[in-house]
PDB file of C-alpha atoms and ligand atoms in Angstrom:
ATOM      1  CA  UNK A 594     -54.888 -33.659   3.943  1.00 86.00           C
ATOM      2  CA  UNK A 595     -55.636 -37.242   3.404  1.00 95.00           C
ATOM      3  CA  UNK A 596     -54.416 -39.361   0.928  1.00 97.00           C
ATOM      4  CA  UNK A 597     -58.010 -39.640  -0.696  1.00 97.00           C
ATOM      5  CA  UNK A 598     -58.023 -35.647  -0.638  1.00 97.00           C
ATOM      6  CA  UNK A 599     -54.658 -35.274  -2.084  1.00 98.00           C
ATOM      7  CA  UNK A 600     -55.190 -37.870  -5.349  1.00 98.00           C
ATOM      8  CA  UNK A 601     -58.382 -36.023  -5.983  1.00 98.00           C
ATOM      9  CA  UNK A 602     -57.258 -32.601  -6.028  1.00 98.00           C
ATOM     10  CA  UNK A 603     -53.533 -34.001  -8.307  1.00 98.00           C
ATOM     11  CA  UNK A 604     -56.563 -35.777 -10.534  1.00 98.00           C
ATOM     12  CA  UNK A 605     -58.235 -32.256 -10.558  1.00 98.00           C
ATOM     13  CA  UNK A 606     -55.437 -30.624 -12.249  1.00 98.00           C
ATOM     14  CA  UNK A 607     -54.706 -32.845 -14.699  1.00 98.00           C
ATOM     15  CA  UNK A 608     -55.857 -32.561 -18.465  1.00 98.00           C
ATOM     16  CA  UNK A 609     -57.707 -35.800 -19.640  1.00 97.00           C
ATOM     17  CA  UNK A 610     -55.023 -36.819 -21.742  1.00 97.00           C
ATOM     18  CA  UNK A 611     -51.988 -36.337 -19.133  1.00 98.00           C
ATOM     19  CA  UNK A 612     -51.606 -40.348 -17.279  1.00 98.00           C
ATOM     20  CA  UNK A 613     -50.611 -40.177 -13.651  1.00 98.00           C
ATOM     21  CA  UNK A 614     -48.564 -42.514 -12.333  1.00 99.00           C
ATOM     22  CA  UNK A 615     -48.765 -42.890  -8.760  1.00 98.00           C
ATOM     23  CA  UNK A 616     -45.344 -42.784  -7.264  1.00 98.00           C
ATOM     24  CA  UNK A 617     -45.611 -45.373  -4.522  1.00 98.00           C
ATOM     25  CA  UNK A 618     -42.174 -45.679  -3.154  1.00 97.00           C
ATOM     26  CA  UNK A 619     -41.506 -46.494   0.536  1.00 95.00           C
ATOM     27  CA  UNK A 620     -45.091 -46.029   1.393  1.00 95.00           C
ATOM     28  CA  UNK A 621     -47.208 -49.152   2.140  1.00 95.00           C
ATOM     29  CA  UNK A 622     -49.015 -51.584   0.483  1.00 97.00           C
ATOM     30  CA  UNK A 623     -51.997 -50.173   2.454  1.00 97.00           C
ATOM     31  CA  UNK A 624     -51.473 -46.893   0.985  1.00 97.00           C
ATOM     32  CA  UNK A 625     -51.477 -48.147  -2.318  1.00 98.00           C
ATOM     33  CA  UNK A 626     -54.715 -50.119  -1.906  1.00 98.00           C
ATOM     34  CA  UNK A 627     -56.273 -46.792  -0.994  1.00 98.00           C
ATOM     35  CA  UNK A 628     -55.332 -45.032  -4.343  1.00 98.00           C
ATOM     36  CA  UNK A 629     -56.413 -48.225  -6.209  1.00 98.00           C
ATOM     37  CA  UNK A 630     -59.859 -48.148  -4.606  1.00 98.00           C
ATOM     38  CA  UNK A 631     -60.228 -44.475  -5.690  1.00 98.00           C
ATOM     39  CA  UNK A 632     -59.767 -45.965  -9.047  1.00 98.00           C
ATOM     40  CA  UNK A 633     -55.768 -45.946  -9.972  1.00 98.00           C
ATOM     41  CA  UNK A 634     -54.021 -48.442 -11.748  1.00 98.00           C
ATOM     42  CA  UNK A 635     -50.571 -47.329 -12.834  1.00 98.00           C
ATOM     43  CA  UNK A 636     -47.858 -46.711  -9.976  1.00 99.00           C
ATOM     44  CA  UNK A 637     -44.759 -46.326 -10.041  1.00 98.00           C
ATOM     45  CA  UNK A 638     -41.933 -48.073  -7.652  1.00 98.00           C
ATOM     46  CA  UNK A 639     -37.792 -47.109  -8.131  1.00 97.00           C
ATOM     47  CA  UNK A 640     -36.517 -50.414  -6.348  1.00 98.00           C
ATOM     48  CA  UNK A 641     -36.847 -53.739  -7.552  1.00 98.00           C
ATOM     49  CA  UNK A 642     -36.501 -55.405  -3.999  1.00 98.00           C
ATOM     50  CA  UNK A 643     -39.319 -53.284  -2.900  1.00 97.00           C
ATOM     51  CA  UNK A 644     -41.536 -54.320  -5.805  1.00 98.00           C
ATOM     52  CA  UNK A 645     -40.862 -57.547  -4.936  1.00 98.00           C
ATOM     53  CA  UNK A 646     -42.607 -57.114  -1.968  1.00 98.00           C
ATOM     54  CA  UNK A 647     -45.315 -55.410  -2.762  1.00 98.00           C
ATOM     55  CA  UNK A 648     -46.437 -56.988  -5.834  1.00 98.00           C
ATOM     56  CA  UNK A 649     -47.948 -60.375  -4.510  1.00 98.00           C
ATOM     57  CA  UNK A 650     -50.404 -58.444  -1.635  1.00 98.00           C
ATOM     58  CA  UNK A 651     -51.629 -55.988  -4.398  1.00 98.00           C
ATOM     59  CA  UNK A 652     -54.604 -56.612  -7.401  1.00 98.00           C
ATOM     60  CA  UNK A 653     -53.161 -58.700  -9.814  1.00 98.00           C
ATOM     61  CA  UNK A 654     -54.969 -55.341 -12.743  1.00 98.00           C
ATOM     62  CA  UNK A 655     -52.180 -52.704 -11.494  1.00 98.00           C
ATOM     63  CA  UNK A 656     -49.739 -51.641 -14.248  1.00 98.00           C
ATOM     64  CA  UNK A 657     -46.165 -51.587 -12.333  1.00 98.00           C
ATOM     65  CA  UNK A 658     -44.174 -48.849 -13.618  1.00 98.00           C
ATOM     66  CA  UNK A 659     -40.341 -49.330 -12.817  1.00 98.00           C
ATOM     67  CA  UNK A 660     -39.016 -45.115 -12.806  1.00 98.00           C
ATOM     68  CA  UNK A 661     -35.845 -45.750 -10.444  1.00 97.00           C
ATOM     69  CA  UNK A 662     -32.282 -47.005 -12.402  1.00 96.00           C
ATOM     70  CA  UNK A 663     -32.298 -50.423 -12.720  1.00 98.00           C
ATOM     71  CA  UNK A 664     -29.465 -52.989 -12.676  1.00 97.00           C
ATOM     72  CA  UNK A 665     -28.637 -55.679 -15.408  1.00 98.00           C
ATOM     73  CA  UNK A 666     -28.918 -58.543 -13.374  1.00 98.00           C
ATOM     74  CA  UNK A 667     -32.684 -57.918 -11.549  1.00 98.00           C
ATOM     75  CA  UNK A 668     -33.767 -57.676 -14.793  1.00 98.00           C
ATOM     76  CA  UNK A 669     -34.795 -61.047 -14.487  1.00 98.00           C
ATOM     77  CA  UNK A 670     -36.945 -60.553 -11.320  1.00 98.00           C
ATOM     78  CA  UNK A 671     -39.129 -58.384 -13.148  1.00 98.00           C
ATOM     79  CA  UNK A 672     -39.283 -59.517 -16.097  1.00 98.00           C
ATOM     80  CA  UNK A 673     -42.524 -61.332 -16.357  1.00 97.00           C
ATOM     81  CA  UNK A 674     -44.650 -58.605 -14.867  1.00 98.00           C
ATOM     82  CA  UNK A 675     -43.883 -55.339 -15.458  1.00 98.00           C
ATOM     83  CA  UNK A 676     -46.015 -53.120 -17.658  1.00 98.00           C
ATOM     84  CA  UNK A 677     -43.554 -50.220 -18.477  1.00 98.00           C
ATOM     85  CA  UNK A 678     -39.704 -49.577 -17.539  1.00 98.00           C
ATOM     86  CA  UNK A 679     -39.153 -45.873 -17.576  1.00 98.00           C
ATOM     87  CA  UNK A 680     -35.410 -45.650 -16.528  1.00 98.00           C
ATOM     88  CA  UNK A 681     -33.862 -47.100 -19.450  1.00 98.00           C
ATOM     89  CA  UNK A 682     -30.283 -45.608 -19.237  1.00 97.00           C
ATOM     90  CA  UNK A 683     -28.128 -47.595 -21.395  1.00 97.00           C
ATOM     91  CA  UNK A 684     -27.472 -49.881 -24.454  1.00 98.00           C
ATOM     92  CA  UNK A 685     -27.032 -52.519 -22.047  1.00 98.00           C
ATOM     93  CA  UNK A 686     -29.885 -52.217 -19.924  1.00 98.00           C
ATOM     94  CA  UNK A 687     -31.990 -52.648 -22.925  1.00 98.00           C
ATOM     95  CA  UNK A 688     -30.566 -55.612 -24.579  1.00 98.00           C
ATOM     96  CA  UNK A 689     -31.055 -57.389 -21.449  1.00 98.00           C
ATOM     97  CA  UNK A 690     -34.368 -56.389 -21.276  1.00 98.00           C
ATOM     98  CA  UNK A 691     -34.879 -57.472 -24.743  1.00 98.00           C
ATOM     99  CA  UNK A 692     -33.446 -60.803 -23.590  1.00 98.00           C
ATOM    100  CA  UNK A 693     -35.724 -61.574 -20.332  1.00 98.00           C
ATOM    101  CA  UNK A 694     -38.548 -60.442 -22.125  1.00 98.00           C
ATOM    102  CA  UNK A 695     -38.456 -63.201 -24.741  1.00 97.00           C
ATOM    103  CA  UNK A 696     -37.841 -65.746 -22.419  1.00 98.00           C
ATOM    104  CA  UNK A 697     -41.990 -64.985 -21.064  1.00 97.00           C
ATOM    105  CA  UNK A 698     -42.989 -64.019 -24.454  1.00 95.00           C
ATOM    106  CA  UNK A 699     -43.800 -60.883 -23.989  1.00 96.00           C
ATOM    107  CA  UNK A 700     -42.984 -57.235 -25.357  1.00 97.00           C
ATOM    108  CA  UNK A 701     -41.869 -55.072 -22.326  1.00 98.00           C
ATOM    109  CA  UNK A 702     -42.954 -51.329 -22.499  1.00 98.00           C
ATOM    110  CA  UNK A 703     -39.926 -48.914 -22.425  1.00 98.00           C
ATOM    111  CA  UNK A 704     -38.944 -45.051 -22.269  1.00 98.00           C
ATOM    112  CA  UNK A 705     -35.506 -44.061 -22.604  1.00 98.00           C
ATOM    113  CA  UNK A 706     -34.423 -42.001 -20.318  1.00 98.00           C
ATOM    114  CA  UNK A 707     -32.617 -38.584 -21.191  1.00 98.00           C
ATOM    115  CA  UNK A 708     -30.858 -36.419 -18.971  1.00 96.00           C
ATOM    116  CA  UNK A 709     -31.400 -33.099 -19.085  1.00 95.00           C
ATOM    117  CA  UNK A 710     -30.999 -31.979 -15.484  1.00 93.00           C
ATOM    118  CA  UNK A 711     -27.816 -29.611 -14.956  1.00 87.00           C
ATOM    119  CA  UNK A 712     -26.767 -31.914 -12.324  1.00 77.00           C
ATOM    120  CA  UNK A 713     -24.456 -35.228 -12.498  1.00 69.00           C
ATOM    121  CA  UNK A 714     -26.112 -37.322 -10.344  1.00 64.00           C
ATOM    122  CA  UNK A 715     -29.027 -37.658 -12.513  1.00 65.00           C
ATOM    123  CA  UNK A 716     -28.866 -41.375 -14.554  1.00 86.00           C
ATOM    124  CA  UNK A 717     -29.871 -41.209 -18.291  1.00 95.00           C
ATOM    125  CA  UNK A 718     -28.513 -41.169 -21.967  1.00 97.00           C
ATOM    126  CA  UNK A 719     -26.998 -37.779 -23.639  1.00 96.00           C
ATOM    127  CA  UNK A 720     -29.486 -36.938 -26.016  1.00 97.00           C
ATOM    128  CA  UNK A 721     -27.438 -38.355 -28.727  1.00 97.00           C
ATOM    129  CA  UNK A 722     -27.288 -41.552 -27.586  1.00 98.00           C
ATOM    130  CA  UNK A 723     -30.979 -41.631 -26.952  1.00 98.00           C
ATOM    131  CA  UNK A 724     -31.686 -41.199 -30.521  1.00 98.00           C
ATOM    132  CA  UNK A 725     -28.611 -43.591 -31.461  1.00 98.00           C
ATOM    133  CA  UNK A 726     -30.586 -46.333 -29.388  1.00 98.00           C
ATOM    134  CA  UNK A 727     -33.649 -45.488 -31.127  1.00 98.00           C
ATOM    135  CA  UNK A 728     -32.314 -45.619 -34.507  1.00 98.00           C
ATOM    136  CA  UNK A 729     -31.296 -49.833 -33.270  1.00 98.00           C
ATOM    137  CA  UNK A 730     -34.745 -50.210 -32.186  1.00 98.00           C
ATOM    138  CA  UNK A 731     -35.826 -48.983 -35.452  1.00 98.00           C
ATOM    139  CA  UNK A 732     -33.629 -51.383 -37.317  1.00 98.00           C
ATOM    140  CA  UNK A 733     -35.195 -54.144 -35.234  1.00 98.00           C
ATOM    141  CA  UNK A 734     -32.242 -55.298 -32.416  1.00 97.00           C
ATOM    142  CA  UNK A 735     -34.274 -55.344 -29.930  1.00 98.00           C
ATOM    143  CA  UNK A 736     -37.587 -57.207 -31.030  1.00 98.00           C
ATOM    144  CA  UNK A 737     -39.055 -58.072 -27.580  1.00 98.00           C
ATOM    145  CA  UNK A 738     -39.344 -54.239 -26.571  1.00 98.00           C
ATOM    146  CA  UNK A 739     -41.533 -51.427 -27.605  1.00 98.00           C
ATOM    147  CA  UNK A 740     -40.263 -48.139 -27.125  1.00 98.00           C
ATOM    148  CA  UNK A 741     -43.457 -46.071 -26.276  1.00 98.00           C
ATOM    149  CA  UNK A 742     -41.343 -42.874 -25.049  1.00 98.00           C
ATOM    150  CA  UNK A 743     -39.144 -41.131 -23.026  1.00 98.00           C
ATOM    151  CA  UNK A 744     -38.744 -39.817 -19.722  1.00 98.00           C
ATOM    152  CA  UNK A 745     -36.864 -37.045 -18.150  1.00 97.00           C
ATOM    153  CA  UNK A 746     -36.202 -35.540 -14.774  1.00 96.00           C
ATOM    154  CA  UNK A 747     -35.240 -31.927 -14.625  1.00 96.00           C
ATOM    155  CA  UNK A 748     -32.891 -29.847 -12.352  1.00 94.00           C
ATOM    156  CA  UNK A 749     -34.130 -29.759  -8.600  1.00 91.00           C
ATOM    157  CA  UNK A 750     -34.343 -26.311  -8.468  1.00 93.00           C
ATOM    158  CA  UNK A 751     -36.527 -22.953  -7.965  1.00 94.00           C
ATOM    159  CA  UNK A 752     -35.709 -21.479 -11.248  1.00 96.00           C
ATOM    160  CA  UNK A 753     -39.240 -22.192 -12.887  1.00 97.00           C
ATOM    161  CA  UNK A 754     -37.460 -20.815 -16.650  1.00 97.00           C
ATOM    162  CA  UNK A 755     -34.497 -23.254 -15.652  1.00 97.00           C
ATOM    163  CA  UNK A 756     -36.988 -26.411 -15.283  1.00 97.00           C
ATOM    164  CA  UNK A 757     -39.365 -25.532 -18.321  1.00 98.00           C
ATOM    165  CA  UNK A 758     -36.104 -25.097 -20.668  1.00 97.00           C
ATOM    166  CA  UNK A 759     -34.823 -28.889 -19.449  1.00 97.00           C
ATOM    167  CA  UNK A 760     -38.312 -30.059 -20.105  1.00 98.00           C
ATOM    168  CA  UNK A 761     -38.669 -28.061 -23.752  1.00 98.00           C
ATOM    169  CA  UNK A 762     -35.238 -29.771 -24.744  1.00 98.00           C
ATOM    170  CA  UNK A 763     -36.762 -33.119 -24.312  1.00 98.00           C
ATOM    171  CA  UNK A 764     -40.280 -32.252 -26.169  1.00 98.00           C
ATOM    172  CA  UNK A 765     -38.280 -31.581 -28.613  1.00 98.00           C
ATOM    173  CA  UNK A 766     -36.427 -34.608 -28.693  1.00 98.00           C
ATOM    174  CA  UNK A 767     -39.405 -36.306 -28.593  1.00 98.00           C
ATOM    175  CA  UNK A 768     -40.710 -34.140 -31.468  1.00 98.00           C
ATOM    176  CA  UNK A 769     -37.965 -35.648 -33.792  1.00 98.00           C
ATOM    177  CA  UNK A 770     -38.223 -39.340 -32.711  1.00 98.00           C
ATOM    178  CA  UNK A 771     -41.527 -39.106 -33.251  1.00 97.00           C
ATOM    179  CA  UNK A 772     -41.425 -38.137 -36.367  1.00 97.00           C
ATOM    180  CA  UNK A 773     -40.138 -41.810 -37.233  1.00 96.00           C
ATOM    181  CA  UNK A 774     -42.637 -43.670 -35.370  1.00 95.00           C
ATOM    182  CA  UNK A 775     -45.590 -42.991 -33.358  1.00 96.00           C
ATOM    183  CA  UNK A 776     -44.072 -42.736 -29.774  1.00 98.00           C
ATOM    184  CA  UNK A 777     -46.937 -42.678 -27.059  1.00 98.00           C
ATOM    185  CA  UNK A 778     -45.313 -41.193 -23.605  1.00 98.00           C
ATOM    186  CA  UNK A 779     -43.540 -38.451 -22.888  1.00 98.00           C
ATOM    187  CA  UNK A 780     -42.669 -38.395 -19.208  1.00 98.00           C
ATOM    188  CA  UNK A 781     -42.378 -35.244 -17.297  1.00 98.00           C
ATOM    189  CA  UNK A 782     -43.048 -34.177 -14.173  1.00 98.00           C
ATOM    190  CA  UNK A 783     -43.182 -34.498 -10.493  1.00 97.00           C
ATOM    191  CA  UNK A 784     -45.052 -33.366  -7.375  1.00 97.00           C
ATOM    192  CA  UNK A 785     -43.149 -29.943  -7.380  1.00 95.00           C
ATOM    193  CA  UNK A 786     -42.951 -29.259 -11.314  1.00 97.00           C
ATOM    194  CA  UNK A 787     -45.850 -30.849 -12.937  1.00 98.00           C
ATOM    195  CA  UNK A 788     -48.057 -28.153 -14.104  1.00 98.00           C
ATOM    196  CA  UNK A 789     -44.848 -27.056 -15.686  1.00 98.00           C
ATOM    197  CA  UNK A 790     -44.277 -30.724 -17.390  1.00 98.00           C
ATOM    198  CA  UNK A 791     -47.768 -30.504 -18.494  1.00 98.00           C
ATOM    199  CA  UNK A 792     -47.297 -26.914 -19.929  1.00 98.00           C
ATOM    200  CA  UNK A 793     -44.196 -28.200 -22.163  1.00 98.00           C
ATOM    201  CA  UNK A 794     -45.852 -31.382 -23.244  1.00 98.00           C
ATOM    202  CA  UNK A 795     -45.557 -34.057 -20.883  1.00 98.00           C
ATOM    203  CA  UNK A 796     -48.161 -36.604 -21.398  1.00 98.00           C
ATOM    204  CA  UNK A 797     -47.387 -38.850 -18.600  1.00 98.00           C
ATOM    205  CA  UNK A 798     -46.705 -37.341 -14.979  1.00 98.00           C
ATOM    206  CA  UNK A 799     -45.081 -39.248 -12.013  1.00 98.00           C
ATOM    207  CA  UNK A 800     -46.492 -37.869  -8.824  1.00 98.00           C
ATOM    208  CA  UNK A 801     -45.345 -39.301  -5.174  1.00 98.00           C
ATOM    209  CA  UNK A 802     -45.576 -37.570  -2.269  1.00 97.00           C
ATOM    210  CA  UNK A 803     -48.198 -34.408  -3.672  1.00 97.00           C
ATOM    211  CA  UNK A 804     -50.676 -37.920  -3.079  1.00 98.00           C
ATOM    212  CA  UNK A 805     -48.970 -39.750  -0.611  1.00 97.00           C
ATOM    213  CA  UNK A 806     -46.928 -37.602   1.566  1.00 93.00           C
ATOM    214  CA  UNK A 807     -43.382 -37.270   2.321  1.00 86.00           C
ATOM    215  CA  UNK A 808     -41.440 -40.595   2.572  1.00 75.00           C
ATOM    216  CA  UNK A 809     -41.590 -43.210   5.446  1.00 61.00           C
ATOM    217  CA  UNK A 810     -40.531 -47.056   4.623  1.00 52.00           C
ATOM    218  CA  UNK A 811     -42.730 -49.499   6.137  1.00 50.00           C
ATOM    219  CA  UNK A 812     -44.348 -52.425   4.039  1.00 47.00           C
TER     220      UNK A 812
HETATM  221  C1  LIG B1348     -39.588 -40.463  -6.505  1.00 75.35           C
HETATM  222  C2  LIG B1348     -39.713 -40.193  -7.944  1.00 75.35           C
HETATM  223  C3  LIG B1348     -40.795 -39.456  -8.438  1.00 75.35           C
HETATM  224  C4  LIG B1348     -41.863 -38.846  -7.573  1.00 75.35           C
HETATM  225  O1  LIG B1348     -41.339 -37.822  -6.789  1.00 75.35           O
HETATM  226  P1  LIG B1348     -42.288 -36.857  -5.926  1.00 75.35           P
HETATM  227  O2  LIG B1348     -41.495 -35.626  -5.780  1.00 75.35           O
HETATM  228  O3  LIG B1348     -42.509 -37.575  -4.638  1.00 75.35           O
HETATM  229  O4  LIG B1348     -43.530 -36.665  -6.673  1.00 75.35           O
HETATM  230  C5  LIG B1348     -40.877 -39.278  -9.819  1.00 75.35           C
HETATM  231  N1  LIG B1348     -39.959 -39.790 -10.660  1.00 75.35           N
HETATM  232  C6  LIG B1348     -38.908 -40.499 -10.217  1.00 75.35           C
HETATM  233  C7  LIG B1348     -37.942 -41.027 -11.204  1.00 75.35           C
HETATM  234  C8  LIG B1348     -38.750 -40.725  -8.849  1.00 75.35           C
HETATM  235  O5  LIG B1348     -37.687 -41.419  -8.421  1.00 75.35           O
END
């Protein structure tokens, strides 16, 4: 299928309220041009370097989504035009955030990111952290940052029960957090699980290769 075919049939299956964000990692700028024209804004990229790149060939009206872990110190390269980081995985990464994001004046879009997968591998904060860091950004440390959410990537795995109980323990996270203050985003889901994201209360859905196919790195 074509990439044209594939967005609209994701599109199809999504609810109005569920936000995609196009997952354009090691495809090319020309693929990403494509999805635009069919009307997409928000995509999604895991490497700053690659960003880089891409950014000054692309309409200036796309919302950048970072999803990938990010380190301390490219911050900085991002800094001034990023619409949303969703991989916020520590205290650390956040004050620094908080710190570049003055410097341009600007209030950088965040979602901590929880683990919940079964695996190691997986970046994020324990659960109790998450709502530690929350309870900071509450107080008002980090004053250049609005937290609109969280994100969470369950266990790679068949077991559809295993996957929907990872995703139900972060709805419910989000349930309590937003009980404090209004939080926007909850982000769930990938090409293979989600319908199942969507059925546990994702609002926000990160889809790569389902529109652009399986992954081949040329600019
Ligand atoms: C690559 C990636 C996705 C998209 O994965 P697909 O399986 O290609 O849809 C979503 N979220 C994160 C954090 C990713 O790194």
């Amino acid at each position: 299928m074509s990439i044209q075919e594939n967005y609209n049939k994701i599109k199809k299956q999504l609810p109005e309220n569920v936000e995609l964000v196009a997952v354009s990692k090691t495809h090319p700028v020309s693929a990403i041009q494509e999805v635009y024209e069919l009307g997409q804004r928000v995509f999604g990229e895991n490497k700053v370097q690659e960003l880089m790149e891409k950014f000054p060939l692309l309409p200036k009206d796309i919302q950048w989504h970072l999803i990938g872990h990010l380190q301390t110190n490219k911050v900085k390269y991002i800094a001034e035009f990023i619409d949303t980081i969703q991989s916020v995985d520590s205290e650390k990464l956040i004050i620094e955030i908080n710190k570049e994001s003055g410097k341009y004046d600007r209030k950088i879009k965040v979602l901590l990111q929880v683990k919940i997968a079964e695996e190691d591998s997986k970046f994020g904060l324990e659960i109790n952290e998450a709502k530690e860091l929350f309870q900071q950004y509450l107080s008002g440390e980090f004053p250049n940052v609005e937290i609109t959410g969280l994100m969470g990537m369950a266990t790679f795995t068949d077991d559809k029960n295993q996957v929907k109980s990872e995703f139900l323990t972060l709805k419910k996270v989000f349930d309590e957090l937003n009980q404090l203050t209004t939080l926007e985003t909850l982000s769930m889901g990938m090409s293979d699980d989600f319908p199942i994201a969507i059925e546990c209360g994702a609002n926000s859905v990160r889809v790569g290769s389902a529109i652009f196919g399986n992954r081949n790195y040329t600019i």
